[in-house]
Coordinates of C-alpha atoms and ligand atoms in Angstrom, one line a residue:
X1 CA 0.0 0.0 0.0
X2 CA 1.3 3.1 -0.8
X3 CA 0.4 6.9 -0.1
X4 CA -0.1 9.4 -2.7
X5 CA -0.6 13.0 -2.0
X6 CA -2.5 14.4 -5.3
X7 CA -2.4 18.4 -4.5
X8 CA -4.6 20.2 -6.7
X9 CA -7.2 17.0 -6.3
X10 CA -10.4 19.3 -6.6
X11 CA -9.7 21.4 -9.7
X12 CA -11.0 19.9 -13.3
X13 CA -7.9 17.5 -13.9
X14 CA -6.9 16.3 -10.6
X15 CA -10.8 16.0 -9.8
X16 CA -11.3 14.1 -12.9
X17 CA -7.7 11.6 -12.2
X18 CA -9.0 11.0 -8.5
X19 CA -12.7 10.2 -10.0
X20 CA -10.6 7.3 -11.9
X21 CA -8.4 6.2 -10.1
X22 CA -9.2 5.8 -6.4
X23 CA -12.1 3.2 -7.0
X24 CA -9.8 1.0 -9.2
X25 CA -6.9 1.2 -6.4
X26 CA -8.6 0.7 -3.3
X27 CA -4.7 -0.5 -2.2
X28 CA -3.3 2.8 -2.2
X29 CA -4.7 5.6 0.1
X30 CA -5.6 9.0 -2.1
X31 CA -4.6 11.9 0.2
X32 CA -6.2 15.2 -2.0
X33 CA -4.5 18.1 -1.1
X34 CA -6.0 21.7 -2.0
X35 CA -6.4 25.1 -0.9
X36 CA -9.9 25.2 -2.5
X37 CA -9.4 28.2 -4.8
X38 CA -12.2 29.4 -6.6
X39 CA -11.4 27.0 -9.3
X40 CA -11.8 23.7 -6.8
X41 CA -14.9 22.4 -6.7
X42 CA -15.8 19.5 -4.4
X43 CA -19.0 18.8 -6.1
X44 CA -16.6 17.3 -8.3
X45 CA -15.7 14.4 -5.9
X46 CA -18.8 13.3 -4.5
X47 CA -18.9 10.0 -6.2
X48 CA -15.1 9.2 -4.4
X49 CA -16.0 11.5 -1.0
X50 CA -16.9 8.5 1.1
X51 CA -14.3 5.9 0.1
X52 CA -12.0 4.7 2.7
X53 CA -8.7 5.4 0.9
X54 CA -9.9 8.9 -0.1
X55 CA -9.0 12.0 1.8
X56 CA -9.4 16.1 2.0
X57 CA -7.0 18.2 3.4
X58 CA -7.2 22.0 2.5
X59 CA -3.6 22.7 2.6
X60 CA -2.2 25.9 0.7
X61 CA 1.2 24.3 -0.8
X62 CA 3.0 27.6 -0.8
X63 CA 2.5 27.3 3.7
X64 CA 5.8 25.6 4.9
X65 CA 4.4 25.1 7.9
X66 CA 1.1 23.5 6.6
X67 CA 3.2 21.2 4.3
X68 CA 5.6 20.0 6.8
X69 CA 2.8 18.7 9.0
X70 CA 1.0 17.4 6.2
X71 CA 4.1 15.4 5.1
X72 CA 4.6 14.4 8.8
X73 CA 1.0 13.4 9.4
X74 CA 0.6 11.6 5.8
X75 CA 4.1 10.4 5.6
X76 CA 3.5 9.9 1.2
X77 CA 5.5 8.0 -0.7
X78 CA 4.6 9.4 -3.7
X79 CA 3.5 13.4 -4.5
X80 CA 1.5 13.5 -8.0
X81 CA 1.8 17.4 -8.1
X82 CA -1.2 19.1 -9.9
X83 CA -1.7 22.2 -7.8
X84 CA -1.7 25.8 -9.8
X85 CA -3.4 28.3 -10.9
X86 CA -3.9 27.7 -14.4
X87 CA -5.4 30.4 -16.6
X88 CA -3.4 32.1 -18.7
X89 CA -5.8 35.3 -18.9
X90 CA -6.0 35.3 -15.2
X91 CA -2.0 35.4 -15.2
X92 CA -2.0 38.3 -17.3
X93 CA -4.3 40.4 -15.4
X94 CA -2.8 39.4 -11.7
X95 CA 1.1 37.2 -12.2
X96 CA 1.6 37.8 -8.2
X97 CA -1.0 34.4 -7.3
X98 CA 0.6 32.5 -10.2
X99 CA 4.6 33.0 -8.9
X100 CA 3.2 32.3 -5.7
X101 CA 1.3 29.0 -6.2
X102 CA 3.0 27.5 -9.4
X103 CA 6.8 28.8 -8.4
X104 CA 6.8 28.7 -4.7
X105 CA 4.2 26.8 -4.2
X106 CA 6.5 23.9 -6.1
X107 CA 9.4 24.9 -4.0
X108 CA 7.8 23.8 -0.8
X109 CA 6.6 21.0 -1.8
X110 CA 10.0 20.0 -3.1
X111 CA 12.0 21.0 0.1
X112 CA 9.5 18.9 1.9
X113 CA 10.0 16.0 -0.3
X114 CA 13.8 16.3 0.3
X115 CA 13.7 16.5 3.9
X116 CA 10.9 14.0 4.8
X117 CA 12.2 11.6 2.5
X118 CA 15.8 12.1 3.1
X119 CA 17.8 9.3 3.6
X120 CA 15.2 6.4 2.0
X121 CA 14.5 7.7 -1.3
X122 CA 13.5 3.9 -2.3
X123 CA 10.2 3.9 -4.2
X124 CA 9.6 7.3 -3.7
X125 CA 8.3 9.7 -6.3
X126 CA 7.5 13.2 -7.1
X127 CA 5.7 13.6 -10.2
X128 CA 5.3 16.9 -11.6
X129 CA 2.0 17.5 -14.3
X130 CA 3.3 20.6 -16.5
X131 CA 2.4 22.3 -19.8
X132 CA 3.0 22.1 -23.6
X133 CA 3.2 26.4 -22.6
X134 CA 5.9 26.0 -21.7
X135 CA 7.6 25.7 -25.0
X136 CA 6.5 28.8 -26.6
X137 CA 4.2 29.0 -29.6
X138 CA 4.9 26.9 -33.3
X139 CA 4.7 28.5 -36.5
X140 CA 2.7 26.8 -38.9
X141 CA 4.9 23.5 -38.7
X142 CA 6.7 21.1 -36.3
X143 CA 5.8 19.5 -33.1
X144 CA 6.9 20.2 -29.5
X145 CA 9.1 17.0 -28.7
X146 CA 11.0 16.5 -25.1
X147 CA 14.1 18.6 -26.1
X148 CA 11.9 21.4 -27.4
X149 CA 13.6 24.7 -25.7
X150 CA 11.8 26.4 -23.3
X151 CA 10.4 29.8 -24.3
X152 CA 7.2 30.6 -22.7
X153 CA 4.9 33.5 -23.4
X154 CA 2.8 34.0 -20.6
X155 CA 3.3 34.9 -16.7
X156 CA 1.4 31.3 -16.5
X157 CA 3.5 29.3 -19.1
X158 CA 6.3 31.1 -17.9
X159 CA 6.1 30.3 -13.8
X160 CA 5.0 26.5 -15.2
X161 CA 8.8 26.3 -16.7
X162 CA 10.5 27.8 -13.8
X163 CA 8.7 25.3 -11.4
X164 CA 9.8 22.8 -14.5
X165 CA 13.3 23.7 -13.7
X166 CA 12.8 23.8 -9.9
X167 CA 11.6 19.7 -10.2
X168 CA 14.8 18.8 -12.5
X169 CA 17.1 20.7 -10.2
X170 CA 16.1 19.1 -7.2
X171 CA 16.4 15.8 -9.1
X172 CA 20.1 16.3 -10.7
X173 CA 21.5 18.3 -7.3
X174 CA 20.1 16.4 -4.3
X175 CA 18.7 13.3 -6.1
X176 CA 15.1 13.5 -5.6
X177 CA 13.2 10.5 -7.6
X178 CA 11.1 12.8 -10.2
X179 CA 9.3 12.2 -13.6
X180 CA 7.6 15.0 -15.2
X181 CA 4.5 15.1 -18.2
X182 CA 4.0 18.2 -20.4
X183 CA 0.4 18.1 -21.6
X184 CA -2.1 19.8 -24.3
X185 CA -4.9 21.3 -24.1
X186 CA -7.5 19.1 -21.8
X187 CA -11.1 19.5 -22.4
X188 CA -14.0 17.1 -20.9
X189 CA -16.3 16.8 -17.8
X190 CA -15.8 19.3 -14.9
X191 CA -13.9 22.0 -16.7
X192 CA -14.4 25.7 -15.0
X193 CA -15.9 27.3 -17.4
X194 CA -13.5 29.8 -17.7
X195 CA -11.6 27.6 -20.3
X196 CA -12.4 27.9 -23.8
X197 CA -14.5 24.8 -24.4
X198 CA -17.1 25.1 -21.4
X199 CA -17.3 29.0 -22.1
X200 CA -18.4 28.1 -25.4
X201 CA -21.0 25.6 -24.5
X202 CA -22.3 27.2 -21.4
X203 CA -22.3 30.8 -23.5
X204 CA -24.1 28.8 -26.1
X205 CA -26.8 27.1 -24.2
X206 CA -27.6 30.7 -22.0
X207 CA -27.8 32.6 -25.5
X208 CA -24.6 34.8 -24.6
X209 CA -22.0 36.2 -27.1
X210 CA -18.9 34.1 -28.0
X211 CA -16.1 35.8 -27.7
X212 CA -13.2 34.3 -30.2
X213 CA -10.0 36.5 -29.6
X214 CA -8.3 37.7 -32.8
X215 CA -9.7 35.8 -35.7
X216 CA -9.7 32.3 -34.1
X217 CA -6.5 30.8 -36.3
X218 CA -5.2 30.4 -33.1
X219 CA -4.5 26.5 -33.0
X220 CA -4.5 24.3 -30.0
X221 CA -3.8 20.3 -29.8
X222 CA -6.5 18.9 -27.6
X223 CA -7.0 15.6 -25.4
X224 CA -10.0 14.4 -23.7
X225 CA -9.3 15.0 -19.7
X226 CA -9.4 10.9 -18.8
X227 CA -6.7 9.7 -21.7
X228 CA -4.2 12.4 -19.9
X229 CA -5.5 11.1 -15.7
X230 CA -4.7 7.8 -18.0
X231 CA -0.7 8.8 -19.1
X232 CA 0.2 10.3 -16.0
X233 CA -0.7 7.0 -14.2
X234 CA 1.0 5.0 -17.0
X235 CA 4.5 7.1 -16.2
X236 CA 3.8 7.1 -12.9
X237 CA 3.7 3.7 -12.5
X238 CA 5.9 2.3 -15.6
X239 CA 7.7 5.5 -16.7
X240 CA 11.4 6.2 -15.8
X241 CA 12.7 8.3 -12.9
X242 CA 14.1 11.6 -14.1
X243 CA 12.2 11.4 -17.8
X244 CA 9.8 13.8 -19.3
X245 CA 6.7 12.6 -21.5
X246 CA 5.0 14.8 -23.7
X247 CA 1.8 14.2 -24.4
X248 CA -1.3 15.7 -26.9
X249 CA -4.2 14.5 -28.6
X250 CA -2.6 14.4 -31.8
X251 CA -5.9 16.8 -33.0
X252 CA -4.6 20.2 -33.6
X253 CA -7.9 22.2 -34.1
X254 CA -8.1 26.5 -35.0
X255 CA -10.3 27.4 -32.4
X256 CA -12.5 28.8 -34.6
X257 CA -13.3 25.3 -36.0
X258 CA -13.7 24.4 -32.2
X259 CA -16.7 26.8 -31.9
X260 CA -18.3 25.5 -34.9
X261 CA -18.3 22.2 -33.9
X262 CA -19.8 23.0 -30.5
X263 CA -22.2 25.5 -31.9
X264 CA -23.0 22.5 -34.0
X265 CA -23.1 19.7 -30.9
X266 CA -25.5 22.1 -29.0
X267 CA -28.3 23.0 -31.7
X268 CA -28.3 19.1 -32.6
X269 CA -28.6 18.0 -28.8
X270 CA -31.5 20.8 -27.3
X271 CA -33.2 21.0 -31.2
X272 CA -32.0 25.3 -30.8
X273 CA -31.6 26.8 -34.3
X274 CA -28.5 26.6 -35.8
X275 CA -27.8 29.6 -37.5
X276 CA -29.4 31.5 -34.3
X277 CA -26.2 30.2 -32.5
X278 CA -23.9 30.6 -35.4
X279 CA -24.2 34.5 -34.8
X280 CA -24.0 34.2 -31.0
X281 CA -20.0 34.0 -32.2
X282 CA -17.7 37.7 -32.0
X283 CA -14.6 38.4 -32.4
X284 CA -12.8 39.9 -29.6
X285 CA -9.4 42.0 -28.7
X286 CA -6.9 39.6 -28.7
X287 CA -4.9 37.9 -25.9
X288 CA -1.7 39.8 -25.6
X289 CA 1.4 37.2 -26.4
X290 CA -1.4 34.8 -27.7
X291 CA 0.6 31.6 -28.8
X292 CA 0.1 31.0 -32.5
X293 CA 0.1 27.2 -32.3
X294 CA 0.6 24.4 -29.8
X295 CA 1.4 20.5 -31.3
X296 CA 2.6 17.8 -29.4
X297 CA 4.7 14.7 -30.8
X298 CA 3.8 12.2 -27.9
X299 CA 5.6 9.2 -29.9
X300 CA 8.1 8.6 -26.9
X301 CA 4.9 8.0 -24.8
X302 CA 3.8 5.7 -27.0
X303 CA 6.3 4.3 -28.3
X304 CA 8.4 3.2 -24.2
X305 CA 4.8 3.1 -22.3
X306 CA 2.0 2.1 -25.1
X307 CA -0.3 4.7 -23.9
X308 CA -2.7 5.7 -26.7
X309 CA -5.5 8.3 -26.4
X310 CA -8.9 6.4 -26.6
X311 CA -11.1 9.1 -27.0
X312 CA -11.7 10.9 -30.7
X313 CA -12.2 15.1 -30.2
X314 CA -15.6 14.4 -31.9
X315 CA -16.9 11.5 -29.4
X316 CA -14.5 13.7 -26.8
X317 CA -16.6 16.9 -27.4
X318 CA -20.0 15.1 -27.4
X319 CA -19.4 13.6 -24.4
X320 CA -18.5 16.9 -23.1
X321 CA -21.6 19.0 -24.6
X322 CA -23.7 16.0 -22.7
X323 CA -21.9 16.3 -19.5
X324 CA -22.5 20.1 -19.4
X325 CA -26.5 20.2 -20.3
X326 CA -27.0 17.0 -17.6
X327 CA -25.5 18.9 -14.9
X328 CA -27.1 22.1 -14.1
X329 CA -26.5 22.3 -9.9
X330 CA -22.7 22.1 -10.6
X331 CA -22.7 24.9 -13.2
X332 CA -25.4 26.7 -10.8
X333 CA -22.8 26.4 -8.1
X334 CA -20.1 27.2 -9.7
X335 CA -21.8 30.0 -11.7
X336 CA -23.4 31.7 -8.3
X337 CA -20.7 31.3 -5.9
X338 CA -23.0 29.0 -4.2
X339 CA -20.2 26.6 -3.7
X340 CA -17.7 29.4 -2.3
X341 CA -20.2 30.3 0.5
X342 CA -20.3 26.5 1.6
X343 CA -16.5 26.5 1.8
X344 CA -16.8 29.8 3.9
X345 CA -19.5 28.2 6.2
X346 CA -17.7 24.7 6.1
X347 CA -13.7 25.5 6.1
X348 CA -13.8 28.6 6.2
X349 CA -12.1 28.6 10.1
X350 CA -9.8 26.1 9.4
Ligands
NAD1 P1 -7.6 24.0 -12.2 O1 -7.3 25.4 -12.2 O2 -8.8 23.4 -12.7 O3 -7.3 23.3 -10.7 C1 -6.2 23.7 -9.9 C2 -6.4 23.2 -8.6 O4 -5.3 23.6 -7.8 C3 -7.7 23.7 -7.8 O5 -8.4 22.7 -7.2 C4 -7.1 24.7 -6.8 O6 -7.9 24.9 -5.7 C5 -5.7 24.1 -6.5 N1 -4.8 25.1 -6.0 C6 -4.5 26.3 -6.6 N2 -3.6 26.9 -5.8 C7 -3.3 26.1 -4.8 C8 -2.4 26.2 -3.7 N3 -1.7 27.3 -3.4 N4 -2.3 25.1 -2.8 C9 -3.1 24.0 -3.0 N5 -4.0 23.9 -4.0 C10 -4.1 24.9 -4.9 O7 -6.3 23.3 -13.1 P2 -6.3 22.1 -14.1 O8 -6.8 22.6 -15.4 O9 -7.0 21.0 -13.4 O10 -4.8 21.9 -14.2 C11 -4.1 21.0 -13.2 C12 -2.6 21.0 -13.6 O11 -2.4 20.5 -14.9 C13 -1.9 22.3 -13.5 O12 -0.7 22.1 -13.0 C14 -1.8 22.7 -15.0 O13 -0.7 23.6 -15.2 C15 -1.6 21.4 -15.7 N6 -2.1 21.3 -17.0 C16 -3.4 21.7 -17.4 C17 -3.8 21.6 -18.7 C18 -5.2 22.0 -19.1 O14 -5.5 22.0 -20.3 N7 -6.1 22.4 -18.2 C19 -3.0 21.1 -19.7 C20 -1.7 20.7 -19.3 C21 -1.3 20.8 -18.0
DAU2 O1 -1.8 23.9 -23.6 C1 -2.1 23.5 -22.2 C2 -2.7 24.7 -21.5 O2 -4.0 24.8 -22.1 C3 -2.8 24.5 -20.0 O3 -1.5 24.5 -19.5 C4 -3.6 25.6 -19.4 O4 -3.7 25.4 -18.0 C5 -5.0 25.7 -20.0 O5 -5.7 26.8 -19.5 C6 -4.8 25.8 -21.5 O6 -4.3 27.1 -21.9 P1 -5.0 27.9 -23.2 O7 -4.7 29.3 -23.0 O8 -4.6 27.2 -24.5 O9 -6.5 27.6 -22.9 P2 -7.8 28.5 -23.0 O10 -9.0 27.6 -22.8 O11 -7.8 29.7 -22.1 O12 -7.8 29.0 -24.5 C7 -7.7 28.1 -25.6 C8 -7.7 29.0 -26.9 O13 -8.9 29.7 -27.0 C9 -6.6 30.0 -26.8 O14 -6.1 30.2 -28.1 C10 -7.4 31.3 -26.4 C11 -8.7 31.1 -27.0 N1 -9.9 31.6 -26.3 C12 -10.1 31.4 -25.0 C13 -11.1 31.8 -24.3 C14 -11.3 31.5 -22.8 C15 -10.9 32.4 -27.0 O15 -10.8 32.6 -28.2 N2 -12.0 32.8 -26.3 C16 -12.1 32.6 -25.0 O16 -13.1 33.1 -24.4

């Protein structure tokens, strides 16, 4: 039995990895470590809340002291290290949060790693989920492999790389057993819909504009949520210590074409006039330092660990669309700040 400390457990990806993998590994004991940020949601983990080897602890990585004690009263053997903030137009309109979780936030985590573990680093692991950002944008060719050189554009892509550098540093100068994934875009179930994809559908369903910055050539690569929960388990468990995996959907798509497709998906699911929603789209101010194109070349992946994506984007995205019209009190909570009072009346002394 081992312990694995998944921080970040209650946004959209760790939320969805936790969904999958703590009732198929009743053997290992989940520890779900979050600060609850506006972007958490427990709502999310309601089907896993109740399970014996399932646990909450609202700890705010970037507090040393709340770390230490976690570390001390969890004693993990492995760290699967979602935790950030994670918007990109959020980073550009306040950095500070982003330095502090993603950058610092990593830092303590790693320093508590190296202490706690220090001296029996057998079978340990820290494994760090990062960002195809991180590379900087394409032109209109090639593919981000593993020795793609860093150049992010964004204060988000950009703290994402230093806590990159942060994980390999403690790895090559004090040894610490690490493995790192840099993924694509992730779309699916319990996305906050500040994201592209659930913008677009909740936007669509409620009537509202959708706002496409610059002309929507912008091109993004992207992967249903479970098939990337599914590769970071695979190089968790079978992946080599000190190795990076990229990995992508292998379905580059303008976001433009995106919308469509949505637009589409929703006017053929709730019977809504199609052309009605076609001119619900706009074309906005662009994001400043917008990256052209992301593409991922995830053969090493495939190729050392036989992971595959099994979702298409076009059974991906329907899936998606469903997910969102079936599940109005999480939107409703997460739309109203419902769910932020509960945490105030619930945690909020803690
Ligand atoms: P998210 O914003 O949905 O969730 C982030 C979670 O981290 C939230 O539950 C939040 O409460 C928690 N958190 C934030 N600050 C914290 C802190 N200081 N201490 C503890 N918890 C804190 O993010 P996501 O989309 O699920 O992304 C998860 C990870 O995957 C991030 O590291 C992100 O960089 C990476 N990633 C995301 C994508 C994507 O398309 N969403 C793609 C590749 C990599
Ligand atoms: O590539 C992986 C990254 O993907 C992750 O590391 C990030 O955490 C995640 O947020 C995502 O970043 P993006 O900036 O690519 O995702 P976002 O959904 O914000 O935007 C996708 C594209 O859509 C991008 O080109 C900007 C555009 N966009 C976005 C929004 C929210 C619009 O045109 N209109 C919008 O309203």
């Amino acid at each position: 039995m081992s312990t694995i400390l998944v921080t970040g457990g209650a946004g959209f990806i760790g939320a969805n990895f936790l969904r999958l993998l703590v009732p198929r590994h009743p053997e290992h004991r989940f520890v779900n470590v979050d600060k609850l940020t506006y972007a958490a949601n427990l709502a999310s983990l309601a089907p896993i809340a109740e399970r014996d080897n399932y646990a909450l602890a609202r700890v705010d990585i970037a507090d040393e002291a709340a770390v230490a004690k976690l570390f001390a009263d969890t004693d993990p053997d492995v760290v699967i290290h979602f935790a950030a903030e994670s918007h990109v137009d959020r980073s550009i309109l306040g950095p500070g949060e982003f330095v502090r979780t993603n950058v610092h936030g990593t830092f303590v985590l790693l320093e508590a790693c190296r202490k706690h573990w220090a001296g029996r680093l057998d079978g340990k692991l820290f494994h760090h989920v990062s960002t195809d950002e991180v590379y900087g944008s394409l032109g209109p060719e090639g593919l981000f492999t593993e020795e793609t050189r860093y150049d992010p554009s964004s204060p988000y892509s950009a703290s994402k790389a230093a806590s990159d550098h942060l994980v390999r540093a403690w790895g090559r100068t004090f040894g610490l057993p690490f493995k790192l994934t840099n993924c694509s875009n992730n779309y699916g179930p319990l996305q906050f819909p500040e994201k592209l994809i659930p913008v677009m559908i909740l936007n669509t369903l409620e009537r509202k504009p959708l706002p496409i910055y610059g002309k929507g050539e912008n091109v993004r690569d992207w992967l249903y949520v479970e098939d990337h929960c599914e590769a970071i388990w695979r190089v968790v468990n079978e992946g080599a210590l000190g190795e990076t995996y990229n990995v992508g959907g292998n379905n580059e798509m303008k976001n433009i074409d995106v919308v469509d497709r949505i637009v589409e998906l929703v006017a053929e699911a709730t019977g809504a006039d199609l052309e009605e929603l076609r001119a619900l789209k706009v074309f906005v101010t662009d994001r400043p330092g917008h990256d052209l194109r992301y593409a991922i070349d995830s053969s090493k992946l495939q190729r050392e660990l036989g992971w595959t994506p099994r979702e298409t984007f076009e059974s991906g995205l329907a899936k998606t669309v469903r997910w969102y019209l079936e599940n109005d009190a999480w939107i409703d909570a997460v739309r109203t700040g419902a769910y932020r009072d509960w945490i105030a009346a619930n945690y909020g002394d803690r």
